Structures are given as C-alpha cells and as structure tokens.
C-alpha cells in the first residue's frame, strides 16, 4: 500500500463521516421544525354560522334588510323579527329582493315575501333561520339552524 492509497482511503472515510453528520443534522433540523409547528393548528375550524344583525329596533319593519357578508334577510312584522335565508333552494344561487318577494337570477324561481315558492324550479320555499338575542341585546341569526316558516322572535 502506497502513501497515496492511504491518503485516498482517509479521504473516503472523512467523506462518509461528513455525509453521516450531514444526514444527522438534517434529520435533527426537520424534527425541530416539526416540533416548533406543533402548537399551531394545521386545520382551522369553519367560520361561525351565527352572526349579529343589530338591535331589534333597528330591524326594518315590513321590508327586508340584507345582512352584510351573510346570506340572510331580516325583517320585522307585527308578530316579531324573522330571518330568511337568501340561498335559493333549487341550486343554491343567492336570491334578490323583488317588489313581491324574492327572485332567483339563475333559473327564475320566484318566492313571495314569506319565502314561499310562487314560480320556477325551486322545490321548496326559502329557509327560515333561528333568531335569538345575545346578552348585549343584539339579535343573532344562526344560518346553520332552520326553523319552521312563521317562527318569529317576539319583540
Ligand atoms: S338556483 Fe335558483 S332557480 Fe335555480
């Protein structure tokens, strides 16, 4: 064995040692990154379907007010406050208020002022949504909970 062969052999050992240390450090760094990410949730909950719609006195009487950012119309009658979903029961388009109720721009379903179907392909009327009162006095509409049509929150 010559001196050059011994130098080459030591060089290979150093290279393997460096590679082993590199792999160890890379795995350690990956594990540390994973541990640092643990406190942060990777799956976030859905946004709440409940939303405040204002004080009872601020709800318009005998006309509909669209709640900003929500698929909800609120109104007030002699029986109380009620909320109607603005999602068409045919294929889910958002209905628009019309003089006689609501019209769906997608396939022409028409609903009366109480959300009942009066024309078009919609299989049933618009959903009525649960209205409750928050501790601060504002009304809360839950888009995830329907109530039978004609259910009012008594003012
Ligand atoms: S989605 Fe409203 S009529 Fe089809």
Short mmCIF file of N, CA and C and ligand atoms in Angstrom, two decimals:
data_model
loop_
_atom_site.label_atom_id
_atom_site.label_comp_id
_atom_site.label_asym_id
_atom_site.label_seq_id
_atom_site.Cartn_x
_atom_site.Cartn_y
_atom_site.Cartn_z
N UNK A 1 0.85 -1.17 0.00
CA UNK A 1 0.00 0.00 0.00
C UNK A 1 0.89 1.24 0.00
N UNK A 2 0.67 2.11 -0.94
CA UNK A 2 1.49 3.31 -1.04
C UNK A 2 0.91 4.43 -0.20
N UNK A 3 1.66 5.51 -0.07
CA UNK A 3 1.19 6.65 0.73
C UNK A 3 -0.02 7.31 0.09
N UNK A 4 -0.06 7.32 -1.27
CA UNK A 4 -1.23 7.90 -1.97
C UNK A 4 -2.51 7.13 -1.68
N UNK A 5 -2.42 5.80 -1.64
CA UNK A 5 -3.60 4.97 -1.33
C UNK A 5 -4.13 5.26 0.06
N UNK A 6 -3.19 5.45 1.05
CA UNK A 6 -3.62 5.73 2.41
C UNK A 6 -4.34 7.08 2.48
N UNK A 7 -3.83 8.08 1.73
CA UNK A 7 -4.47 9.40 1.71
C UNK A 7 -5.86 9.31 1.11
N UNK A 8 -6.01 8.52 0.01
CA UNK A 8 -7.33 8.36 -0.61
C UNK A 8 -8.30 7.67 0.33
N UNK A 9 -7.78 6.62 1.06
CA UNK A 9 -8.66 5.89 1.97
C UNK A 9 -9.15 6.78 3.11
N UNK A 10 -8.28 7.59 3.68
CA UNK A 10 -8.67 8.53 4.73
C UNK A 10 -9.65 9.54 4.18
N UNK A 11 -9.46 9.98 2.95
CA UNK A 11 -10.40 10.92 2.32
C UNK A 11 -11.78 10.34 2.20
N UNK A 12 -11.90 9.09 1.83
CA UNK A 12 -13.21 8.44 1.73
C UNK A 12 -13.89 8.34 3.09
N UNK A 13 -13.07 8.00 4.11
CA UNK A 13 -13.64 7.90 5.46
C UNK A 13 -14.16 9.26 5.93
N UNK A 14 -13.39 10.30 5.64
CA UNK A 14 -13.84 11.65 6.03
C UNK A 14 -15.13 12.01 5.31
N UNK A 15 -15.19 11.65 4.04
CA UNK A 15 -16.40 11.97 3.26
C UNK A 15 -17.61 11.23 3.83
N UNK A 16 -17.45 9.96 4.15
CA UNK A 16 -18.57 9.21 4.73
C UNK A 16 -18.96 9.77 6.09
N UNK A 17 -17.97 10.17 6.86
CA UNK A 17 -18.25 10.77 8.17
C UNK A 17 -19.02 12.07 8.01
N UNK A 18 -18.57 12.89 7.07
CA UNK A 18 -19.27 14.16 6.81
C UNK A 18 -20.70 13.91 6.36
N UNK A 19 -20.89 12.93 5.47
CA UNK A 19 -22.24 12.61 5.00
C UNK A 19 -23.12 12.15 6.14
N UNK A 20 -22.57 11.33 7.03
CA UNK A 20 -23.36 10.86 8.17
C UNK A 20 -23.75 12.02 9.08
N UNK A 21 -22.78 12.90 9.35
CA UNK A 21 -23.10 14.07 10.18
C UNK A 21 -24.11 14.98 9.49
N UNK A 22 -23.99 15.14 8.21
CA UNK A 22 -24.94 15.97 7.47
C UNK A 22 -26.35 15.40 7.55
N UNK A 23 -26.47 14.09 7.37
CA UNK A 23 -27.79 13.46 7.45
C UNK A 23 -28.36 13.57 8.86
N UNK A 24 -27.49 13.41 9.87
CA UNK A 24 -27.96 13.54 11.25
C UNK A 24 -28.47 14.95 11.52
N UNK A 25 -27.68 15.96 11.09
CA UNK A 25 -28.09 17.35 11.31
C UNK A 25 -29.37 17.68 10.56
N UNK A 26 -29.51 17.18 9.33
CA UNK A 26 -30.73 17.44 8.55
C UNK A 26 -31.95 16.83 9.23
N UNK A 27 -31.81 15.61 9.73
CA UNK A 27 -32.95 14.98 10.40
C UNK A 27 -33.29 15.70 11.70
N UNK A 28 -32.25 16.16 12.41
CA UNK A 28 -32.48 16.91 13.64
C UNK A 28 -33.20 18.23 13.35
N UNK A 29 -32.77 18.93 12.30
CA UNK A 29 -33.41 20.19 11.93
C UNK A 29 -34.86 19.96 11.52
N UNK A 30 -35.13 18.90 10.76
CA UNK A 30 -36.51 18.60 10.35
C UNK A 30 -37.38 18.30 11.56
N UNK A 31 -36.83 17.54 12.50
CA UNK A 31 -37.59 17.23 13.72
C UNK A 31 -37.87 18.49 14.52
N UNK A 32 -36.90 19.39 14.60
CA UNK A 32 -37.09 20.64 15.35
C UNK A 32 -38.16 21.50 14.69
N UNK A 33 -38.14 21.59 13.36
CA UNK A 33 -39.16 22.38 12.65
C UNK A 33 -40.54 21.79 12.92
N UNK A 34 -40.63 20.46 12.88
CA UNK A 34 -41.91 19.80 13.16
C UNK A 34 -42.38 20.08 14.57
N UNK A 35 -41.46 20.06 15.53
CA UNK A 35 -41.85 20.32 16.91
C UNK A 35 -42.27 21.77 17.10
N UNK A 36 -41.62 22.70 16.40
CA UNK A 36 -42.00 24.11 16.53
C UNK A 36 -43.37 24.38 15.92
N UNK A 37 -43.78 23.58 14.93
CA UNK A 37 -45.08 23.78 14.29
C UNK A 37 -46.23 23.14 15.08
N UNK A 38 -45.92 22.30 16.04
CA UNK A 38 -46.98 21.59 16.79
C UNK A 38 -48.00 22.52 17.44
N UNK A 39 -47.59 23.60 18.10
CA UNK A 39 -48.61 24.44 18.76
C UNK A 39 -49.57 25.11 17.78
N UNK A 40 -49.17 25.28 16.53
CA UNK A 40 -50.03 25.95 15.54
C UNK A 40 -50.92 24.90 14.87
N UNK A 41 -52.27 25.06 14.95
CA UNK A 41 -53.15 24.06 14.33
C UNK A 41 -53.05 24.10 12.81
N UNK A 42 -53.03 22.94 12.19
CA UNK A 42 -52.97 22.89 10.73
C UNK A 42 -54.36 22.82 10.12
N UNK A 43 -55.38 22.52 10.92
CA UNK A 43 -56.77 22.53 10.45
C UNK A 43 -57.52 23.58 11.25
N UNK A 44 -58.10 24.55 10.54
CA UNK A 44 -58.81 25.63 11.22
C UNK A 44 -60.31 25.33 11.22
N UNK A 45 -61.01 25.70 12.27
CA UNK A 45 -62.46 25.46 12.30
C UNK A 45 -63.18 26.34 11.29
N UNK A 46 -64.36 25.90 10.86
CA UNK A 46 -65.17 26.69 9.95
C UNK A 46 -65.59 27.99 10.64
N UNK A 47 -65.76 29.04 9.84
CA UNK A 47 -66.26 30.27 10.46
C UNK A 47 -67.66 30.04 11.03
N UNK A 48 -67.99 30.76 12.05
CA UNK A 48 -69.29 30.58 12.71
C UNK A 48 -70.42 30.93 11.76
N UNK A 49 -71.51 30.18 11.86
CA UNK A 49 -72.68 30.47 11.04
C UNK A 49 -73.62 31.43 11.76
N UNK A 50 -73.25 31.80 12.98
CA UNK A 50 -74.06 32.75 13.73
C UNK A 50 -73.52 34.15 13.50
N UNK A 51 -74.43 35.11 13.37
CA UNK A 51 -73.99 36.48 13.18
C UNK A 51 -74.98 37.46 13.75
N UNK A 52 -74.44 38.52 14.34
CA UNK A 52 -75.30 39.56 14.89
C UNK A 52 -75.90 40.39 13.76
N UNK A 53 -77.16 40.77 13.94
CA UNK A 53 -77.85 41.53 12.89
C UNK A 53 -78.34 42.88 13.39
N UNK A 54 -78.04 43.22 14.63
CA UNK A 54 -78.40 44.53 15.15
C UNK A 54 -79.44 44.44 16.25
N UNK A 55 -79.75 45.60 16.81
CA UNK A 55 -80.75 45.67 17.86
C UNK A 55 -82.14 45.47 17.27
N UNK A 56 -83.08 44.92 18.05
CA UNK A 56 -84.43 44.67 17.50
C UNK A 56 -85.07 45.91 16.89
N UNK A 57 -84.87 47.06 17.52
CA UNK A 57 -85.47 48.29 17.00
C UNK A 57 -84.88 48.74 15.68
N UNK A 58 -83.69 48.24 15.35
CA UNK A 58 -83.03 48.66 14.10
C UNK A 58 -83.43 47.79 12.92
N UNK A 59 -84.18 46.72 13.19
CA UNK A 59 -84.61 45.85 12.09
C UNK A 59 -85.77 46.53 11.37
N UNK A 60 -85.69 46.66 10.06
CA UNK A 60 -86.76 47.38 9.34
C UNK A 60 -88.09 46.64 9.40
N UNK A 61 -89.15 47.40 9.49
CA UNK A 61 -90.49 46.82 9.57
C UNK A 61 -91.07 46.71 8.16
N UNK A 62 -91.62 45.56 7.85
CA UNK A 62 -92.29 45.29 6.58
C UNK A 62 -91.39 45.47 5.35
N UNK A 63 -90.10 45.43 5.54
CA UNK A 63 -89.18 45.40 4.40
C UNK A 63 -87.97 44.57 4.81
N UNK A 64 -87.19 44.13 3.84
CA UNK A 64 -86.08 43.24 4.13
C UNK A 64 -84.76 43.98 4.10
N UNK A 65 -83.91 43.61 5.04
CA UNK A 65 -82.55 44.15 5.04
C UNK A 65 -81.59 42.98 4.89
N UNK A 66 -80.71 43.06 3.89
CA UNK A 66 -79.68 42.03 3.69
C UNK A 66 -78.59 42.26 4.71
N UNK A 67 -78.22 41.20 5.42
CA UNK A 67 -77.15 41.30 6.41
C UNK A 67 -75.83 41.24 5.65
N UNK A 68 -74.97 42.27 5.78
CA UNK A 68 -73.70 42.28 5.04
C UNK A 68 -72.83 41.07 5.34
N UNK A 69 -72.35 40.45 4.30
CA UNK A 69 -71.46 39.30 4.46
C UNK A 69 -72.15 38.00 4.80
N UNK A 70 -73.45 38.00 4.86
CA UNK A 70 -74.22 36.80 5.22
C UNK A 70 -75.30 36.56 4.18
N UNK A 71 -75.75 35.33 4.07
CA UNK A 71 -76.85 35.00 3.15
C UNK A 71 -78.16 35.03 3.91
N UNK A 72 -78.46 36.19 4.44
CA UNK A 72 -79.62 36.33 5.33
C UNK A 72 -80.34 37.66 5.05
N UNK A 73 -81.68 37.58 5.03
CA UNK A 73 -82.50 38.78 5.05
C UNK A 73 -83.21 38.81 6.39
N UNK A 74 -83.27 39.97 7.02
CA UNK A 74 -84.03 40.10 8.27
C UNK A 74 -85.13 41.13 8.06
N UNK A 75 -86.21 40.93 8.79
CA UNK A 75 -87.32 41.86 8.71
C UNK A 75 -88.11 41.78 10.02
N UNK A 76 -89.05 42.70 10.16
CA UNK A 76 -89.87 42.73 11.37
C UNK A 76 -91.31 42.94 10.94
N UNK A 77 -92.21 42.21 11.58
CA UNK A 77 -93.64 42.40 11.32
C UNK A 77 -94.33 42.54 12.67
N UNK A 78 -95.66 42.54 12.66
CA UNK A 78 -96.39 42.66 13.93
C UNK A 78 -96.09 41.47 14.84
N UNK A 79 -95.81 40.30 14.24
CA UNK A 79 -95.56 39.10 15.05
C UNK A 79 -94.15 39.08 15.65
N UNK A 80 -93.24 39.81 15.08
CA UNK A 80 -91.87 39.82 15.60
C UNK A 80 -90.84 39.87 14.49
N UNK A 81 -89.60 39.63 14.89
CA UNK A 81 -88.48 39.65 13.94
C UNK A 81 -88.30 38.25 13.36
N UNK A 82 -87.97 38.19 12.10
CA UNK A 82 -87.70 36.89 11.48
C UNK A 82 -86.56 37.04 10.48
N UNK A 83 -85.95 35.90 10.17
CA UNK A 83 -84.82 35.88 9.24
C UNK A 83 -85.08 34.82 8.19
N UNK A 84 -84.81 35.17 6.93
CA UNK A 84 -85.00 34.24 5.82
C UNK A 84 -83.66 34.10 5.09
N UNK A 85 -83.32 32.87 4.76
CA UNK A 85 -82.09 32.62 4.02
C UNK A 85 -82.22 33.18 2.60
N UNK A 86 -81.14 33.71 2.09
CA UNK A 86 -81.17 34.21 0.71
C UNK A 86 -80.64 33.17 -0.28
N UNK A 87 -80.46 31.94 0.18
CA UNK A 87 -79.95 30.87 -0.70
C UNK A 87 -81.14 30.14 -1.34
N UNK A 88 -81.18 30.17 -2.65
CA UNK A 88 -82.26 29.53 -3.39
C UNK A 88 -82.23 28.02 -3.13
N UNK A 89 -83.41 27.44 -2.97
CA UNK A 89 -83.50 26.02 -2.66
C UNK A 89 -83.40 25.14 -3.91
N UNK A 90 -83.25 25.77 -5.08
CA UNK A 90 -83.06 24.97 -6.29
C UNK A 90 -81.62 24.50 -6.38
N UNK A 91 -80.70 25.41 -6.71
CA UNK A 91 -79.29 25.03 -6.82
C UNK A 91 -78.36 25.95 -6.04
N UNK A 92 -78.92 26.75 -5.16
CA UNK A 92 -78.08 27.49 -4.23
C UNK A 92 -77.64 28.88 -4.65
N UNK A 93 -78.23 29.45 -5.68
CA UNK A 93 -77.90 30.84 -6.01
C UNK A 93 -78.46 31.77 -4.93
N UNK A 94 -77.97 32.99 -4.93
CA UNK A 94 -78.45 33.96 -3.95
C UNK A 94 -79.58 34.76 -4.58
N UNK A 95 -80.72 34.75 -3.90
CA UNK A 95 -81.89 35.45 -4.44
C UNK A 95 -81.76 36.93 -4.17
N UNK A 96 -82.51 37.70 -4.94
CA UNK A 96 -82.52 39.15 -4.79
C UNK A 96 -83.92 39.59 -4.40
N UNK A 97 -84.01 40.61 -3.56
CA UNK A 97 -85.34 41.10 -3.21
C UNK A 97 -86.05 41.67 -4.43
N UNK A 98 -87.34 41.47 -4.50
CA UNK A 98 -88.16 41.98 -5.59
C UNK A 98 -89.39 42.63 -4.96
N UNK A 99 -90.15 43.40 -5.71
CA UNK A 99 -91.32 44.06 -5.11
C UNK A 99 -92.29 43.07 -4.45
N UNK A 100 -92.45 41.88 -5.02
CA UNK A 100 -93.41 40.92 -4.46
C UNK A 100 -92.75 39.86 -3.59
N UNK A 101 -91.46 39.95 -3.35
CA UNK A 101 -90.77 38.93 -2.54
C UNK A 101 -89.33 38.82 -2.95
N UNK A 102 -88.97 37.66 -3.53
CA UNK A 102 -87.59 37.43 -3.93
C UNK A 102 -87.57 36.74 -5.29
N UNK A 103 -86.58 37.08 -6.10
CA UNK A 103 -86.39 36.42 -7.39
C UNK A 103 -84.99 35.82 -7.43
N UNK A 104 -84.92 34.61 -8.02
CA UNK A 104 -83.61 34.00 -8.20
C UNK A 104 -83.11 34.32 -9.61
N UNK A 105 -81.90 34.88 -9.72
CA UNK A 105 -81.39 35.27 -11.04
C UNK A 105 -80.92 34.09 -11.89
N UNK A 106 -80.76 32.92 -11.30
CA UNK A 106 -80.16 31.81 -12.05
C UNK A 106 -81.15 31.09 -12.96
N UNK A 107 -82.26 30.61 -12.42
CA UNK A 107 -83.20 29.84 -13.23
C UNK A 107 -84.62 30.35 -13.09
N UNK A 108 -84.78 31.51 -12.50
CA UNK A 108 -86.07 32.17 -12.50
C UNK A 108 -87.06 31.77 -11.41
N UNK A 109 -86.61 31.13 -10.36
CA UNK A 109 -87.55 30.84 -9.28
C UNK A 109 -87.99 32.15 -8.64
N UNK A 110 -89.25 32.17 -8.24
CA UNK A 110 -89.79 33.36 -7.58
C UNK A 110 -90.38 32.93 -6.23
N UNK A 111 -90.20 33.77 -5.25
CA UNK A 111 -90.69 33.50 -3.89
C UNK A 111 -91.48 34.72 -3.44
N UNK A 112 -92.54 34.45 -2.61
CA UNK A 112 -93.29 35.60 -2.10
C UNK A 112 -92.54 36.21 -0.91
N UNK A 113 -93.15 37.20 -0.27
CA UNK A 113 -92.47 37.93 0.80
C UNK A 113 -92.19 37.05 2.02
N UNK A 114 -92.87 35.92 2.15
CA UNK A 114 -92.63 35.00 3.27
C UNK A 114 -91.71 33.86 2.85
N UNK A 115 -91.19 33.90 1.63
CA UNK A 115 -90.25 32.89 1.15
C UNK A 115 -90.90 31.68 0.50
N UNK A 116 -92.23 31.69 0.34
CA UNK A 116 -92.89 30.54 -0.30
C UNK A 116 -92.68 30.60 -1.81
N UNK A 117 -92.59 29.43 -2.43
CA UNK A 117 -92.37 29.35 -3.88
C UNK A 117 -93.65 29.78 -4.60
N UNK A 118 -93.50 30.69 -5.55
CA UNK A 118 -94.64 31.08 -6.38
C UNK A 118 -94.36 30.81 -7.86
N UNK A 119 -93.17 30.38 -8.18
CA UNK A 119 -92.87 30.06 -9.57
C UNK A 119 -91.45 29.58 -9.74
N UNK A 120 -91.23 28.84 -10.81
CA UNK A 120 -89.87 28.37 -11.12
C UNK A 120 -89.58 27.00 -10.58
N UNK A 121 -88.34 26.56 -10.77
CA UNK A 121 -87.99 25.17 -10.42
C UNK A 121 -87.68 24.91 -8.95
N UNK A 122 -87.67 25.90 -8.10
CA UNK A 122 -87.31 25.66 -6.69
C UNK A 122 -88.27 24.65 -6.07
N UNK A 123 -87.74 23.61 -5.40
CA UNK A 123 -88.60 22.56 -4.86
C UNK A 123 -89.34 22.96 -3.58
N UNK A 124 -88.85 23.96 -2.89
CA UNK A 124 -89.49 24.39 -1.64
C UNK A 124 -89.12 25.85 -1.38
N UNK A 125 -89.79 26.40 -0.38
CA UNK A 125 -89.57 27.81 -0.06
C UNK A 125 -88.21 28.07 0.56
N UNK A 126 -87.92 29.35 0.70
CA UNK A 126 -86.65 29.74 1.33
C UNK A 126 -86.67 29.36 2.81
N UNK A 127 -85.51 28.99 3.32
CA UNK A 127 -85.42 28.58 4.72
C UNK A 127 -85.60 29.77 5.65
N UNK A 128 -86.34 29.53 6.72
CA UNK A 128 -86.39 30.50 7.81
C UNK A 128 -85.31 30.11 8.80
N UNK A 129 -84.64 31.09 9.36
CA UNK A 129 -83.50 30.83 10.23
C UNK A 129 -83.79 31.25 11.67
N UNK A 130 -83.13 30.56 12.57
CA UNK A 130 -83.35 30.81 14.00
C UNK A 130 -82.80 32.17 14.41
N UNK A 131 -83.63 32.92 15.15
CA UNK A 131 -83.23 34.22 15.67
C UNK A 131 -83.22 34.13 17.19
N UNK A 132 -82.14 34.59 17.80
CA UNK A 132 -82.03 34.63 19.26
C UNK A 132 -81.49 36.00 19.65
N UNK A 133 -81.47 36.24 20.95
CA UNK A 133 -80.96 37.52 21.44
C UNK A 133 -79.65 37.28 22.19
N UNK A 134 -78.64 38.06 21.88
CA UNK A 134 -77.34 37.96 22.56
C UNK A 134 -77.42 38.71 23.89
N UNK A 135 -76.50 38.43 24.81
CA UNK A 135 -76.51 39.14 26.11
C UNK A 135 -76.41 40.66 25.97
N UNK A 136 -75.78 41.14 24.91
CA UNK A 136 -75.67 42.59 24.74
C UNK A 136 -76.92 43.21 24.11
N UNK A 137 -77.95 42.43 23.87
CA UNK A 137 -79.21 42.96 23.36
C UNK A 137 -79.38 42.85 21.86
N UNK A 138 -78.30 42.57 21.14
CA UNK A 138 -78.41 42.43 19.69
C UNK A 138 -79.01 41.08 19.32
N UNK A 139 -79.67 41.05 18.18
CA UNK A 139 -80.23 39.79 17.72
C UNK A 139 -79.16 39.01 16.95
N UNK A 140 -79.25 37.70 17.06
CA UNK A 140 -78.29 36.81 16.41
C UNK A 140 -79.05 35.86 15.51
N UNK A 141 -78.60 35.73 14.26
CA UNK A 141 -79.21 34.78 13.33
C UNK A 141 -78.23 33.64 13.11
N UNK A 142 -78.75 32.42 13.20
CA UNK A 142 -77.93 31.23 13.00
C UNK A 142 -78.26 30.63 11.64
N UNK A 143 -77.33 30.78 10.68
CA UNK A 143 -77.55 30.24 9.33
C UNK A 143 -77.54 28.72 9.31
N UNK A 144 -77.05 28.11 10.37
CA UNK A 144 -76.98 26.65 10.41
C UNK A 144 -78.21 26.00 11.01
N UNK A 145 -79.17 26.79 11.47
CA UNK A 145 -80.34 26.20 12.12
C UNK A 145 -81.62 26.79 11.52
N UNK A 146 -82.37 25.95 10.85
CA UNK A 146 -83.63 26.41 10.27
C UNK A 146 -84.75 26.21 11.28
N UNK A 147 -85.78 27.00 11.09
CA UNK A 147 -86.98 26.89 11.93
C UNK A 147 -88.17 26.80 10.98
N UNK A 148 -89.32 26.32 11.44
CA UNK A 148 -90.49 26.26 10.56
C UNK A 148 -90.88 27.67 10.10
N UNK A 149 -91.31 27.80 8.86
CA UNK A 149 -91.76 29.12 8.39
C UNK A 149 -92.85 29.65 9.32
N UNK A 150 -92.78 30.93 9.61
CA UNK A 150 -93.75 31.53 10.51
C UNK A 150 -93.26 31.57 11.95
N UNK A 151 -91.99 31.26 12.19
CA UNK A 151 -91.41 31.33 13.53
C UNK A 151 -90.80 32.72 13.70
N UNK A 152 -91.30 33.44 14.68
CA UNK A 152 -90.84 34.82 14.90
C UNK A 152 -90.14 34.93 16.25
N UNK A 153 -89.21 35.87 16.33
CA UNK A 153 -88.66 36.24 17.63
C UNK A 153 -89.49 37.42 18.10
N UNK A 154 -90.19 37.22 19.22
CA UNK A 154 -91.11 38.25 19.74
C UNK A 154 -90.33 39.45 20.25
N UNK A 155 -90.69 40.63 19.77
CA UNK A 155 -90.02 41.86 20.20
C UNK A 155 -90.51 42.25 21.59
S1 LIG B 1 -80.74 28.27 -8.33
FE1 LIG B 1 -82.47 29.48 -8.05
S2 LIG B 1 -83.80 28.82 -9.59
FE2 LIG B 1 -82.08 27.59 -9.87
#
